[in-house]
């Protein structure tokens, strides 16, 4: 059945969809449509994880889709680069000109063309399907999509064997939950529902986060460690587990690799050393270990048939945006094996479930269109540097054309000064597919109007649960907007790409995404389909690593010249290492934005207020700053002005700049990324947004 008529309003229908946003929850949507207009977006009550509830952002989805500032026709630049002045142009004129420009560049070297995209939509079809085919056929530079999860993803792969972990629903049955580097209430609301249920059933919740978040408020304990010190804390926990013999020796022996080596390393991390590195007390380390150690299991049930309490860890990507992020994830992902937590379905760890999905990537992206060519790969985390690099034998051609879709790099990429300089290059040809005139779109030569999730087909995996979701269009495209797929199809035609795969329509692409691995009829009829996954995936080992074990020691990493054993790596810019920049700045998500999306939706922006820097009263007093004052936050990379919020949500020595505001909405036309660096993580070549030292000065006191 395609759509469901509504009992309370017979002239309206409800269309099943999926939330497209970069959020672990991937909710099932029900859009109510009357006379071709979407009047309401709700959570689908039939989908267990969504449970009929959406976050505030997406329950206001119609406000975003029908926003007065939606771009609804192709626009061509008329003013200076970055001035944001455009005039309407026909699709035909825009696409013909873009194709001609790309052909001219490709004739010299197609690698001078670079796609730039991320997870503005997480849809497999409006993400990398037709777009990837287009760039593969062209032979354009490849993009390493590292901006979010690269370090942690690698950490998981080298420890557990994939982006896999506990099933989210079983957190509800855990007796101890560590919420580690995650502000779940803001960024993973539907996980929080399960955690809250566990809490009602008597579980203890502990939040490990430099910031006192709304999630920390609701946990029994909060450990406000310094950013980038999670690896040390995990080693300290191991130290205590060993000292007190809170270990599942049987699990360690059967199902892990490298325990002797890890044990030796952990024994170098007594609580006092950990406390000094993490900026917490030795007792906090000891108490955390006692809580975790209380869940040790010798086997799933003891001799008397009693099931031991289970310990579950919800990590999120917040803790891996630092130099040692990959190693920290390796250490934390190792913890459940020490106490045998994996033996129960309500024990273990979850960072991402995305590796569960049998996505048919080659069918969608068609790497065969490269026809033997191996274009260079550029890292999206260093777009600032790469746009400014001249041609050289090592680098290849300078980037001459950039096609941006599903991303807002001028706002979200680190070290904005460089990014902006790069985008401002007069000789760079930039095309941006967008809903809105973002900071990035301001620098476009052409802005092409893209459809929103209400207007196109898509199919979704998830990184927070294990269901596949189908998104049907609820309404026709607004104005002249087209799906990303259609834009690339039409560009392909103008470039003379004749392969049949450029004809596939969006429904066909949706079918190809999982091929015969998921029953498409179930998706069509129900809107979602659950993957069959084991309840306790590693109860008997079966880790998809080369050894089949939980790899404390990784031969693969050792062969790459890395330490095969995880360790704590200090931040590139660690606290107490610079007299000039004594404060660490982190810039985690704001609850009512999704990265830089929704910042232009007024009702949501009104809740967030304005760009603010949270400072601990002690740090503020030292600098003569009071609540509401205008401050300059600065380091060698730049200056960002905003208002100070003096609050104990910030710990001493750490300031928090929440959310990724649009630069043009900031006090001085900048956001926090003016300060972040392009230095990379230990694994996965990811960015280090939360590894950033700054100083703060009063510019003007509040009137
Ligand atoms: N409302 C909302 N939801 C979102 C997003 C959003 O912007 N807004 N973003 C989405 C995206 S892109 C992602 S990747 C996911 C996950 O996104 P994450 O960035 O993991 O977001 P959070 O779950 O908020 O977790 C970040 C938490 O980590 C803390 N943190 C920062 N540095 C450290 C550290 O060194 N150690 C520890 N232990 N904690 C640290 C921060 O204070 C913050 O509370 O969430 C998604 N969900
Ligand atoms: N300082 C700091 N910087 C960060 C982070 C941080 O915590 N702190 N977080 C990082 C993380 S985790 C991530 S994931 C990145 C996120 O960075 P991005 O993936 O760039 O995410 P957004 O900022 O939400 O921008 C997505 C854009 O895609 C557009 N879009 C949405 N759907 C479609 C569509 O169907 N078609 C087209 N053409 N466009 C569409 C939206 O309008 C929006 O402007 O930011 C990173 N940057
Ligand atoms: S942003 Fe996350 S919580 Fe909100 S509707 Fe989408 S998937 Fe659900
Ligand atoms: Mo992300």
Short mmCIF file of N, CA, C and O and ligand atoms in Angstrom, two decimals, residues 22 64 118-121 126 147-148 321 405-408 412 433-436 438 450-451 456 484 587-589 594-597 660 672-673 676 689-690, ligand 2:
data_model
loop_
_atom_site.label_atom_id
_atom_site.label_comp_id
_atom_site.label_asym_id
_atom_site.label_seq_id
_atom_site.Cartn_x
_atom_site.Cartn_y
_atom_site.Cartn_z
N UNK A 22 21.77 13.38 9.56
CA UNK A 22 22.94 12.67 10.07
C UNK A 22 22.79 12.50 11.57
O UNK A 22 23.37 13.23 12.37
N UNK A 64 10.93 23.85 7.41
CA UNK A 64 12.17 23.85 6.62
C UNK A 64 11.87 23.69 5.13
O UNK A 64 12.38 24.42 4.30
N UNK A 118 28.77 15.24 1.98
CA UNK A 118 28.73 14.41 3.16
C UNK A 118 27.29 13.99 3.45
O UNK A 118 26.63 13.50 2.54
N UNK A 119 26.84 14.20 4.65
CA UNK A 119 25.60 13.55 5.06
C UNK A 119 24.45 14.52 5.29
O UNK A 119 23.61 14.31 6.15
N UNK A 120 24.39 15.60 4.48
CA UNK A 120 23.22 16.49 4.51
C UNK A 120 21.96 15.64 4.39
O UNK A 120 20.98 15.86 5.09
N UNK A 121 22.00 14.66 3.51
CA UNK A 121 21.06 13.55 3.57
C UNK A 121 21.89 12.29 3.68
O UNK A 121 22.91 12.15 3.01
N UNK A 126 20.14 9.59 -2.73
CA UNK A 126 20.47 11.02 -2.93
C UNK A 126 21.87 11.34 -2.43
O UNK A 126 22.36 12.45 -2.57
N UNK A 147 34.99 13.43 7.63
CA UNK A 147 34.73 14.60 8.47
C UNK A 147 34.13 14.27 9.84
O UNK A 147 34.22 15.06 10.76
N UNK A 148 33.53 13.09 9.94
CA UNK A 148 32.77 12.80 11.16
C UNK A 148 33.36 11.64 11.96
O UNK A 148 33.65 11.79 13.14
N UNK A 321 37.20 13.09 18.10
CA UNK A 321 37.59 14.24 17.27
C UNK A 321 38.84 14.90 17.83
O UNK A 321 38.92 16.11 17.97
N UNK A 405 27.54 18.97 -2.76
CA UNK A 405 26.14 18.57 -2.51
C UNK A 405 26.09 17.93 -1.14
O UNK A 405 27.07 17.36 -0.67
N UNK A 406 24.97 18.05 -0.45
CA UNK A 406 24.78 17.44 0.88
C UNK A 406 25.84 17.89 1.89
O UNK A 406 26.17 17.13 2.80
N UNK A 407 26.37 19.06 1.74
CA UNK A 407 27.37 19.52 2.68
C UNK A 407 27.52 21.04 2.63
O UNK A 407 27.21 21.66 1.61
N UNK A 408 28.03 21.56 3.73
CA UNK A 408 28.21 23.01 3.85
C UNK A 408 29.63 23.29 4.34
O UNK A 408 29.84 23.77 5.46
N UNK A 412 31.39 24.04 8.05
CA UNK A 412 31.67 22.85 8.89
C UNK A 412 33.10 22.32 8.84
O UNK A 412 33.47 21.50 9.67
N UNK A 433 24.81 22.28 -4.97
CA UNK A 433 23.42 21.78 -4.99
C UNK A 433 22.88 21.99 -3.58
O UNK A 433 23.45 21.44 -2.62
N UNK A 434 21.83 22.75 -3.42
CA UNK A 434 21.40 23.11 -2.06
C UNK A 434 19.91 23.39 -1.96
O UNK A 434 19.22 23.60 -2.95
N UNK A 435 19.46 23.40 -0.71
CA UNK A 435 18.11 23.88 -0.39
C UNK A 435 18.13 25.38 -0.10
O UNK A 435 17.15 26.07 -0.29
N UNK A 436 19.27 25.82 0.45
CA UNK A 436 19.34 27.19 0.96
C UNK A 436 20.65 27.86 0.56
O UNK A 436 21.62 27.18 0.22
N UNK A 438 23.47 28.79 1.78
CA UNK A 438 24.34 28.60 2.94
C UNK A 438 25.61 29.42 2.77
O UNK A 438 25.84 30.04 1.72
N UNK A 450 17.94 21.82 -4.96
CA UNK A 450 17.74 20.38 -4.70
C UNK A 450 16.43 20.18 -3.96
O UNK A 450 15.97 21.06 -3.22
N UNK A 451 15.86 19.01 -4.13
CA UNK A 451 14.63 18.65 -3.41
C UNK A 451 14.97 18.26 -1.97
O UNK A 451 16.09 17.85 -1.67
N UNK A 456 11.45 13.53 -2.61
CA UNK A 456 12.15 12.53 -3.42
C UNK A 456 12.14 11.14 -2.79
O UNK A 456 11.78 10.97 -1.63
N UNK A 484 19.06 15.35 -6.26
CA UNK A 484 20.48 15.27 -6.64
C UNK A 484 20.67 14.29 -7.79
O UNK A 484 21.43 14.57 -8.73
N UNK A 587 33.49 21.96 20.46
CA UNK A 587 32.35 22.59 19.77
C UNK A 587 31.34 21.52 19.36
O UNK A 587 31.14 21.25 18.20
N UNK A 588 30.71 20.90 20.38
CA UNK A 588 29.77 19.81 20.09
C UNK A 588 28.42 20.29 19.57
O UNK A 588 28.13 21.49 19.58
N UNK A 589 27.61 19.34 19.07
CA UNK A 589 26.31 19.67 18.48
C UNK A 589 25.37 20.44 19.41
O UNK A 589 25.35 20.22 20.61
N UNK A 594 21.21 20.49 13.37
CA UNK A 594 21.83 19.24 12.98
C UNK A 594 23.07 19.64 12.19
O UNK A 594 22.93 20.01 11.03
N UNK A 595 24.22 19.68 12.84
CA UNK A 595 25.39 20.30 12.26
C UNK A 595 25.00 21.71 11.84
O UNK A 595 24.45 22.43 12.64
N UNK A 596 25.21 22.10 10.57
CA UNK A 596 24.80 23.47 10.23
C UNK A 596 23.40 23.51 9.62
O UNK A 596 22.95 24.56 9.18
N UNK A 597 22.72 22.37 9.57
CA UNK A 597 21.34 22.37 9.06
C UNK A 597 20.40 22.88 10.16
O UNK A 597 20.68 22.68 11.34
N UNK A 660 26.95 24.23 15.03
CA UNK A 660 27.72 24.81 13.94
C UNK A 660 26.85 25.91 13.32
O UNK A 660 26.00 25.64 12.47
N UNK A 672 32.84 28.79 15.09
CA UNK A 672 33.92 28.15 15.85
C UNK A 672 35.02 27.56 14.97
O UNK A 672 36.16 27.42 15.39
N UNK A 673 34.67 27.21 13.75
CA UNK A 673 35.70 26.59 12.90
C UNK A 673 36.77 27.58 12.43
O UNK A 673 37.78 27.18 11.84
N UNK A 676 39.44 26.03 14.73
CA UNK A 676 39.84 24.61 14.70
C UNK A 676 40.96 24.41 13.67
O UNK A 676 41.18 25.25 12.80
N UNK A 689 38.43 18.41 15.55
CA UNK A 689 37.67 19.60 15.96
C UNK A 689 37.80 19.90 17.45
O UNK A 689 37.77 21.05 17.86
N UNK A 690 37.88 18.84 18.30
CA UNK A 690 37.86 19.07 19.75
C UNK A 690 39.26 19.02 20.36
O UNK A 690 39.42 18.78 21.54
N1 LIG B 2 33.50 22.71 14.95
C1 LIG B 2 32.87 21.60 14.59
N2 LIG B 2 32.76 21.29 13.29
C2 LIG B 2 32.13 20.15 12.92
C3 LIG B 2 31.57 19.28 13.88
C4 LIG B 2 31.67 19.63 15.24
O1 LIG B 2 31.20 18.92 16.13
N3 LIG B 2 32.33 20.80 15.56
N4 LIG B 2 30.95 18.13 13.47
C5 LIG B 2 31.44 17.54 12.24
C6 LIG B 2 30.56 16.44 11.84
S1 LIG B 2 30.39 15.18 12.96
C7 LIG B 2 29.94 16.39 10.67
S2 LIG B 2 29.05 14.99 10.27
C8 LIG B 2 30.03 17.51 9.71
C9 LIG B 2 28.69 17.77 9.03
O2 LIG B 2 28.81 18.56 7.98
P1 LIG B 2 27.80 18.48 6.73
O3 LIG B 2 27.62 17.06 6.31
O4 LIG B 2 28.23 19.45 5.73
O5 LIG B 2 26.38 18.81 7.38
P2 LIG B 2 25.48 20.11 7.41
O6 LIG B 2 26.22 21.23 8.02
O7 LIG B 2 24.24 19.71 8.07
O8 LIG B 2 25.23 20.48 5.89
C10 LIG B 2 24.50 19.67 5.05
C11 LIG B 2 23.94 20.50 3.92
O9 LIG B 2 23.33 19.60 2.99
C12 LIG B 2 22.13 20.19 2.54
N5 LIG B 2 21.23 19.10 2.09
C13 LIG B 2 20.42 18.32 2.83
N6 LIG B 2 19.76 17.44 2.06
C14 LIG B 2 20.15 17.67 0.79
C15 LIG B 2 19.80 17.08 -0.46
O10 LIG B 2 18.99 16.17 -0.56
N7 LIG B 2 20.44 17.58 -1.55
C16 LIG B 2 21.35 18.59 -1.48
N8 LIG B 2 21.95 18.98 -2.59
N9 LIG B 2 21.65 19.17 -0.31
C17 LIG B 2 21.08 18.72 0.80
C18 LIG B 2 21.59 20.95 3.72
O11 LIG B 2 20.72 21.98 3.29
C19 LIG B 2 22.86 21.45 4.39
O12 LIG B 2 23.18 22.76 4.04
O13 LIG B 2 30.43 18.70 10.39
C20 LIG B 2 31.62 18.55 11.11
N10 LIG B 2 32.04 19.85 11.60
#
